[in-house]
Amino acid sequence: MALTLVVACGAGCGKPGSGKQTVVFWQFSPLATIQPILDRYRAENPGVDLQVEQLTWQSGREKIVAAIAAGRPPDLCELGSTFIPGLVADSTLVDLTDSIPDLRADLVGWDAVSYHGRAFAIPWMLGTRALYIDEDLFRKAGLDPSKPPATWAELLEDSRRITQRVPDAKGFGMNSGEREILIKKFMPFAWGNGGGILDSTLTRSVFNSPQNLEALKFYLSLKPYSLLDRQEMHEQAFARGRLGIVISGPWLLRTLAKTAPEAHVQVALMPRPAAGRGKSASFAGAEVLGIFRGSKHRAEALRLARFLVEPRNAMPLYVATGNAFPAATAAAADSYFTTHPMDRLFLEQLHTAVSPPLHPRWVEIEEIVNAELEQAIYGTKTPEAALAEGDAKIAQVLAGPKP
């Protein structure tokens, strides 16, 4: 159910005759977290009031789509990067390309908002995942925790040793039971190996490629040494010292500080296929700011978006939530990352993280990929069959009518 709380707009907000423009802003951050930032905006822009609503990731997309259909979209809206393809296909987002050329060099993450070279939103916060290592389990397994796995072979060997040498422990966390997570865990191995899902023109499936097959066979080789479960269970097992290696985001650092403060943990880049071959890839997610064609105050919405992406305003969101990093490149110089080196490693991982293709029918394609991967993991299809059948289904989607 959507959280429909509308927060305080400040004195005179929306009152007839106040002479102020009221900009409606929908976003996903906790209200207490973003409120000080918005108060600063009001102080610097006394002619504008803000009406802010918090969405939830469980129902936010549906609420946004319903508002667009009713002709009452917010002026500015935080969007998940996976929302963008459908909204671009529906021509509901304003093409911002020519309004923000000055932001190009100041922000990263443009792939997540660009379609055919045009920017339909502004990158705000970026997320990725890396390897978490339980140092105590590494020592118990006779491994050196100062040398986390840097290659696929090292990941497999470290996972095997932990499973075989430490009672009641598993080496690696392999996701199952929640399809939407699989693509974020497997595709980094495929991307790091030169694989992909669509070609550069977004018109042809490349899912059934030798690079993807090699990556899938490697991923499945981890299964005998893996805990097959949902991400939440992986992170709980990791906190209890029962899982040696797990892929997760920076939010786990905050969770461990509360639930397992005694744990000895380090964070490492995703492994590459082999020394000197491939790259350390990961999944790149983005929270972006979009303006709808139905916005009543486009200019003020853009002014607010420019304000929010400034490092001084985006950085407090990361410090407070630990979920996603500012898209502003200057934020990397913040002193917070000097005193929090594990957080900083995620910034390094972002440089080689990959955004999913921005295709209008991405939601359907993602579901196909997740379903085929799941069948390969459960052993109901061979890796070859999963990729071949997934490739054929994606080709059908690409050949079908545009949504």
Coordinates of C-alpha atoms in Angstrom, one line a residue:
M1 CA 0.0 0.0 0.0
A2 CA 1.4 3.4 -0.9
L3 CA 2.5 5.7 1.9
T4 CA 0.4 8.7 1.1
L5 CA 1.6 11.0 3.9
V6 CA 2.0 14.6 2.6
V7 CA 4.6 16.4 4.6
A8 CA 4.6 19.9 5.8
C9 CA 4.9 22.5 3.1
G10 CA 5.9 25.4 5.3
A11 CA 4.0 28.4 6.3
G12 CA 1.7 29.6 3.5
C13 CA 2.2 26.6 1.4
G14 CA -0.4 26.4 -1.3
K15 CA -2.6 29.1 0.2
P16 CA -4.5 31.1 -2.3
G17 CA -3.1 34.6 -2.6
S18 CA 0.3 33.7 -1.2
G19 CA 1.9 34.5 -4.5
K20 CA 4.0 31.4 -4.4
Q21 CA 4.2 28.6 -6.8
T22 CA 3.6 25.2 -5.3
V23 CA 5.9 22.5 -6.8
V24 CA 4.7 18.9 -6.2
F25 CA 7.6 16.5 -5.6
W26 CA 7.2 12.8 -5.2
Q27 CA 10.2 10.8 -3.9
F28 CA 11.1 7.6 -2.0
S29 CA 13.5 8.8 0.8
P30 CA 12.3 8.8 4.4
L31 CA 10.7 12.2 5.0
A32 CA 12.8 12.9 8.1
T33 CA 15.9 12.4 6.0
I34 CA 15.1 14.7 3.1
Q35 CA 13.2 17.3 5.1
P36 CA 16.3 19.4 6.1
I37 CA 17.4 19.5 2.4
L38 CA 14.0 20.7 1.3
D39 CA 13.9 23.3 4.1
R40 CA 17.2 24.6 2.7
Y41 CA 15.6 24.9 -0.8
R42 CA 12.7 26.8 0.6
A43 CA 15.0 29.2 2.4
E44 CA 17.0 29.8 -0.8
N45 CA 13.8 30.1 -2.9
P46 CA 11.3 32.0 -0.9
G47 CA 8.9 32.3 -3.9
V48 CA 8.4 28.6 -4.0
D49 CA 6.5 26.1 -1.8
L50 CA 7.1 22.4 -2.0
Q51 CA 4.4 19.7 -1.6
V52 CA 6.3 16.5 -1.0
E53 CA 5.0 13.0 -0.9
Q54 CA 6.8 9.8 0.0
L55 CA 6.3 6.8 -2.2
T56 CA 7.2 3.2 -1.5
W57 CA 9.2 1.0 -3.8
Q58 CA 6.5 -1.6 -3.5
S59 CA 3.7 0.5 -5.0
G60 CA 5.4 3.7 -6.3
R61 CA 5.4 2.7 -9.9
E62 CA 1.7 2.0 -9.9
K63 CA 0.9 5.2 -8.2
I64 CA 2.9 7.2 -10.7
V65 CA 1.3 5.5 -13.6
A66 CA -2.1 6.1 -12.2
A67 CA -1.4 9.8 -11.6
I68 CA -0.2 10.2 -15.2
A69 CA -3.3 8.4 -16.5
A70 CA -5.5 10.8 -14.4
G71 CA -3.7 13.8 -15.8
R72 CA -2.3 14.8 -12.4
P73 CA 1.3 13.9 -12.3
P74 CA 3.7 15.5 -9.8
D75 CA 5.9 18.3 -11.2
L76 CA 9.1 16.5 -10.3
C77 CA 9.4 12.8 -9.5
E78 CA 12.1 10.4 -8.3
L79 CA 12.1 7.4 -10.5
G80 CA 13.9 4.0 -10.4
S81 CA 16.0 3.5 -13.5
T82 CA 13.8 0.5 -14.4
F83 CA 10.8 2.8 -14.6
I84 CA 12.4 4.9 -17.4
P85 CA 12.0 2.7 -20.5
G86 CA 8.2 2.4 -20.2
L87 CA 7.8 6.1 -19.4
V88 CA 9.9 7.1 -22.4
A89 CA 8.0 4.7 -24.6
D90 CA 4.7 6.3 -23.5
S91 CA 6.2 9.8 -24.2
T92 CA 5.3 10.9 -20.7
L93 CA 8.7 12.3 -19.7
V94 CA 10.1 15.7 -20.9
D95 CA 13.3 15.4 -23.0
L96 CA 15.7 17.3 -20.8
T97 CA 18.7 17.0 -23.1
D98 CA 18.9 20.6 -24.3
S99 CA 18.1 22.0 -20.8
I100 CA 21.0 20.4 -18.9
P101 CA 24.1 20.3 -21.0
D102 CA 26.1 21.9 -18.2
L103 CA 25.3 18.9 -15.9
R104 CA 26.8 16.3 -18.2
A105 CA 30.3 16.6 -16.8
D106 CA 29.2 17.0 -13.2
L107 CA 27.2 13.8 -13.0
V108 CA 27.6 10.1 -13.8
G109 CA 24.9 7.6 -14.6
W110 CA 23.7 9.0 -17.8
D111 CA 23.3 5.6 -19.4
A112 CA 20.4 5.0 -17.0
V113 CA 18.4 7.9 -18.3
S114 CA 19.4 8.1 -22.0
Y115 CA 17.5 6.7 -25.0
H116 CA 18.9 7.1 -28.4
G117 CA 21.3 9.8 -27.1
R118 CA 18.6 11.9 -25.4
A119 CA 18.3 12.4 -21.6
F120 CA 14.8 11.9 -20.2
A121 CA 15.8 12.4 -16.5
I122 CA 18.7 13.5 -14.4
P123 CA 20.8 11.0 -12.4
W124 CA 20.5 11.7 -8.7
M125 CA 21.6 8.7 -6.6
L126 CA 23.4 5.6 -7.9
G127 CA 23.7 2.1 -6.4
T128 CA 25.8 -1.0 -7.0
R129 CA 26.9 -4.2 -5.3
A130 CA 30.2 -5.8 -4.3
L131 CA 31.6 -8.8 -2.5
Y132 CA 31.4 -9.0 1.3
I133 CA 33.9 -11.3 3.0
D134 CA 33.6 -12.8 6.5
E135 CA 37.2 -12.6 7.7
D136 CA 36.7 -15.1 10.5
L137 CA 35.4 -17.8 8.2
F138 CA 38.3 -17.2 5.8
R139 CA 40.7 -17.8 8.7
K140 CA 38.9 -20.9 9.9
A141 CA 39.1 -22.3 6.3
G142 CA 42.8 -21.6 6.1
L143 CA 42.4 -18.7 3.8
D144 CA 44.0 -15.3 4.0
P145 CA 41.3 -12.7 4.5
S146 CA 43.6 -9.9 3.2
K147 CA 43.4 -11.6 -0.2
P148 CA 39.7 -11.7 -1.2
P149 CA 38.8 -13.5 -4.4
A150 CA 39.8 -11.4 -7.4
T151 CA 39.0 -14.0 -10.1
W152 CA 36.3 -16.5 -10.8
A153 CA 38.7 -19.4 -9.9
E154 CA 39.6 -17.8 -6.6
L155 CA 35.9 -17.2 -5.8
L156 CA 35.1 -20.9 -6.5
E157 CA 38.1 -22.2 -4.5
D158 CA 37.4 -19.9 -1.5
S159 CA 33.8 -20.9 -1.5
R160 CA 34.7 -24.6 -1.7
R161 CA 37.2 -24.4 1.2
I162 CA 34.8 -22.6 3.5
T163 CA 32.0 -25.1 2.8
Q164 CA 34.3 -28.1 3.3
R165 CA 36.4 -26.9 6.2
V166 CA 34.0 -24.9 8.4
P167 CA 31.1 -26.9 9.9
D168 CA 27.6 -25.4 9.4
A169 CA 29.0 -22.7 7.0
K170 CA 28.5 -22.2 3.3
G171 CA 31.0 -20.4 1.1
F172 CA 28.8 -18.4 -1.3
G173 CA 25.3 -16.9 -1.3
M174 CA 23.4 -17.9 -4.5
N175 CA 20.0 -16.3 -4.8
S176 CA 16.8 -18.2 -5.3
G177 CA 13.1 -17.8 -4.7
E178 CA 13.0 -14.1 -5.8
R179 CA 13.4 -13.8 -9.5
E180 CA 13.9 -10.1 -9.6
I181 CA 17.2 -10.4 -7.8
L182 CA 18.8 -13.0 -10.0
I183 CA 19.6 -10.7 -12.9
K184 CA 21.5 -8.4 -10.6
K185 CA 23.6 -11.3 -9.3
F186 CA 24.3 -13.2 -12.4
M187 CA 24.7 -10.6 -15.1
P188 CA 27.8 -9.0 -13.4
F189 CA 29.6 -12.2 -14.3
A190 CA 28.3 -12.1 -17.8
W191 CA 29.1 -8.4 -18.3
G192 CA 32.6 -8.9 -16.8
N193 CA 33.1 -11.6 -19.4
G194 CA 32.0 -9.5 -22.4
G195 CA 28.4 -10.8 -22.4
G196 CA 25.1 -9.0 -22.5
I197 CA 21.4 -9.2 -23.2
L198 CA 20.8 -6.8 -26.1
D199 CA 23.2 -5.5 -28.7
S200 CA 24.2 -1.8 -28.9
T201 CA 21.2 -0.9 -31.1
L202 CA 18.8 -2.6 -28.7
T203 CA 17.2 -4.4 -31.6
R204 CA 18.8 -7.9 -31.3
S205 CA 19.1 -10.3 -28.4
V206 CA 22.7 -11.5 -27.6
F207 CA 21.6 -13.5 -24.6
N208 CA 22.7 -16.8 -26.1
S209 CA 26.3 -15.9 -26.5
P210 CA 29.5 -17.9 -25.7
Q211 CA 30.4 -15.2 -23.1
N212 CA 27.1 -15.6 -21.3
L213 CA 27.3 -19.4 -21.5
E214 CA 30.8 -19.4 -19.9
A215 CA 29.6 -17.1 -17.2
L216 CA 26.5 -19.2 -16.5
K217 CA 28.5 -22.4 -16.3
F218 CA 30.9 -20.8 -13.8
Y219 CA 28.0 -19.4 -11.8
L220 CA 26.4 -22.8 -11.5
S221 CA 29.7 -24.3 -10.5
L222 CA 29.4 -22.4 -7.2
K223 CA 26.1 -24.1 -6.4
P224 CA 27.6 -27.1 -4.4
Y225 CA 29.2 -24.6 -2.1
S226 CA 26.4 -22.1 -1.9
L227 CA 23.5 -21.2 0.4
L228 CA 20.5 -21.2 -2.0
D229 CA 18.0 -18.7 -0.5
R230 CA 16.6 -15.2 -0.7
Q231 CA 18.8 -12.1 -0.3
E232 CA 17.4 -11.4 3.1
M233 CA 18.4 -14.8 4.3
H234 CA 21.8 -14.5 2.9
E235 CA 22.4 -11.3 4.7
Q236 CA 21.1 -12.8 8.0
A237 CA 23.4 -15.9 7.6
F238 CA 26.3 -13.6 6.8
A239 CA 25.6 -11.6 10.0
R240 CA 25.6 -14.8 12.0
G241 CA 28.9 -16.0 10.6
R242 CA 27.4 -18.8 8.6
L243 CA 28.1 -17.5 5.1
G244 CA 31.6 -16.6 3.9
I245 CA 30.9 -14.5 0.8
V246 CA 27.8 -12.6 -0.2
I247 CA 27.1 -10.1 -2.9
S248 CA 25.3 -7.0 -1.5
G249 CA 25.1 -3.3 -1.5
P250 CA 26.4 -0.6 0.9
W251 CA 23.2 -0.9 3.0
L252 CA 24.6 -4.1 4.5
L253 CA 27.3 -2.1 6.2
R254 CA 24.7 -0.2 8.2
T255 CA 22.8 -3.4 9.0
L256 CA 25.9 -5.2 10.2
A257 CA 26.9 -2.3 12.4
K258 CA 23.6 -2.8 14.2
T259 CA 23.1 -6.5 14.1
A260 CA 26.6 -7.9 14.2
P261 CA 29.0 -5.2 15.5
E262 CA 31.5 -7.9 16.5
A263 CA 31.7 -9.2 12.9
H264 CA 35.0 -8.9 11.0
V265 CA 34.1 -7.9 7.5
Q266 CA 35.7 -6.5 4.5
V267 CA 34.3 -5.4 1.1
A268 CA 36.0 -6.3 -2.2
L269 CA 35.4 -5.6 -5.9
M270 CA 33.5 -8.2 -7.9
P271 CA 35.9 -10.9 -9.3
R272 CA 36.9 -10.8 -13.0
P273 CA 36.9 -13.9 -15.2
A274 CA 40.7 -14.4 -14.8
A275 CA 43.8 -12.4 -14.1
G276 CA 44.3 -10.0 -17.0
R277 CA 41.0 -11.0 -18.7
G278 CA 37.6 -9.4 -18.5
K279 CA 36.6 -6.8 -15.9
S280 CA 35.1 -6.5 -12.4
A281 CA 31.5 -5.7 -13.3
S282 CA 28.5 -5.2 -11.2
F283 CA 24.9 -4.1 -11.5
A284 CA 24.2 -0.4 -11.6
G285 CA 20.9 0.9 -10.3
A286 CA 19.9 4.5 -10.3
E287 CA 17.4 6.8 -8.7
V288 CA 16.8 9.6 -11.1
L289 CA 14.7 12.8 -11.3
G290 CA 12.1 13.1 -14.1
I291 CA 9.7 15.8 -15.2
F292 CA 6.4 14.8 -16.8
R293 CA 4.8 16.4 -19.8
G294 CA 1.8 17.1 -17.6
S295 CA 3.9 19.1 -15.1
K296 CA 2.3 22.4 -14.3
H297 CA 5.6 24.0 -13.2
R298 CA 8.4 22.6 -15.4
A299 CA 10.9 25.4 -14.9
E300 CA 10.6 25.3 -11.1
A301 CA 10.7 21.5 -11.2
L302 CA 14.0 21.6 -13.1
R303 CA 15.3 24.2 -10.7
L304 CA 14.6 21.9 -7.8
A305 CA 16.2 18.9 -9.6
R306 CA 19.4 20.9 -10.1
F307 CA 19.4 21.8 -6.4
L308 CA 18.9 18.2 -5.3
V309 CA 21.8 16.7 -7.4
E310 CA 24.3 19.2 -5.9
P311 CA 26.8 17.3 -3.8
R312 CA 26.0 19.3 -0.6
N313 CA 22.4 18.1 -0.9
A314 CA 22.8 14.5 -2.3
M315 CA 25.6 13.5 0.1
P316 CA 23.5 13.9 3.3
L317 CA 21.0 11.4 1.8
Y318 CA 23.8 8.8 1.4
V319 CA 25.1 9.4 4.9
A320 CA 21.6 9.0 6.4
T321 CA 20.5 6.0 4.4
G322 CA 23.6 4.2 3.1
N323 CA 21.7 3.0 0.1
A324 CA 22.8 4.9 -3.0
F325 CA 25.6 7.3 -3.8
P326 CA 25.4 10.8 -5.2
A327 CA 25.6 10.9 -9.0
A328 CA 27.6 14.1 -8.5
T329 CA 31.3 13.3 -9.3
A330 CA 32.4 15.9 -6.7
A331 CA 30.8 13.9 -3.9
A332 CA 33.7 11.4 -4.1
A333 CA 35.9 14.0 -2.5
D334 CA 33.7 14.2 0.5
S335 CA 35.6 13.5 3.8
Y336 CA 33.1 10.8 4.7
F337 CA 34.7 8.5 2.2
T338 CA 38.1 9.0 3.8
T339 CA 36.9 7.8 7.1
H340 CA 34.7 5.1 5.6
P341 CA 37.0 3.1 3.2
M342 CA 34.5 0.2 2.7
D343 CA 31.9 2.7 1.5
R344 CA 34.5 4.2 -0.8
L345 CA 35.1 0.8 -2.4
F346 CA 31.5 0.9 -3.7
L347 CA 32.3 4.2 -5.5
E348 CA 35.2 2.3 -7.2
Q349 CA 32.9 -0.5 -8.2
L350 CA 30.5 2.0 -9.7
H351 CA 33.1 2.8 -12.4
T352 CA 32.7 -0.6 -13.9
A353 CA 29.0 -1.2 -13.0
V354 CA 26.6 -1.7 -15.9
S355 CA 23.0 -0.4 -16.2
P356 CA 20.4 -2.6 -17.8
P357 CA 19.5 -1.7 -21.4
L358 CA 17.0 1.2 -21.6
H359 CA 14.5 -0.6 -23.8
P360 CA 10.7 0.1 -23.8
R361 CA 10.0 -3.5 -23.1
W362 CA 12.7 -4.1 -20.6
V363 CA 10.4 -5.3 -17.9
E364 CA 9.3 -8.2 -20.1
I365 CA 12.9 -8.9 -21.1
E366 CA 14.1 -8.9 -17.5
E367 CA 11.4 -11.3 -16.5
I368 CA 12.5 -13.7 -19.3
V369 CA 16.1 -13.5 -18.2
N370 CA 15.2 -14.1 -14.5
A371 CA 13.0 -17.0 -15.3
E372 CA 15.6 -18.8 -17.5
L373 CA 18.3 -18.2 -15.0
E374 CA 16.1 -19.6 -12.2
Q375 CA 15.5 -22.8 -14.2
A376 CA 19.2 -23.2 -14.8
I377 CA 19.9 -22.9 -11.1
Y378 CA 17.2 -25.4 -10.2
G379 CA 18.5 -27.8 -12.8
T380 CA 15.3 -28.0 -14.8
K381 CA 17.2 -26.7 -17.9
T382 CA 20.8 -27.0 -19.0
P383 CA 22.7 -23.7 -19.3
E384 CA 22.7 -24.1 -23.0
A385 CA 18.9 -24.6 -23.1
A386 CA 18.2 -21.7 -20.7
L387 CA 20.2 -19.3 -22.8
A388 CA 18.8 -20.5 -26.1
E389 CA 15.2 -20.5 -25.0
G390 CA 15.7 -17.1 -23.3
D391 CA 17.2 -15.7 -26.5
A392 CA 14.3 -16.9 -28.6
K393 CA 11.7 -15.4 -26.2
I394 CA 13.6 -12.1 -26.1
A395 CA 13.7 -12.0 -29.9
Q396 CA 9.9 -12.5 -29.9
V397 CA 9.5 -9.5 -27.6
L398 CA 11.7 -7.4 -29.7
A399 CA 9.8 -8.3 -32.8
G400 CA 6.4 -7.5 -31.2
P401 CA 4.6 -4.2 -31.2
K402 CA 6.0 -1.3 -29.1
P403 CA 4.1 -0.8 -25.8

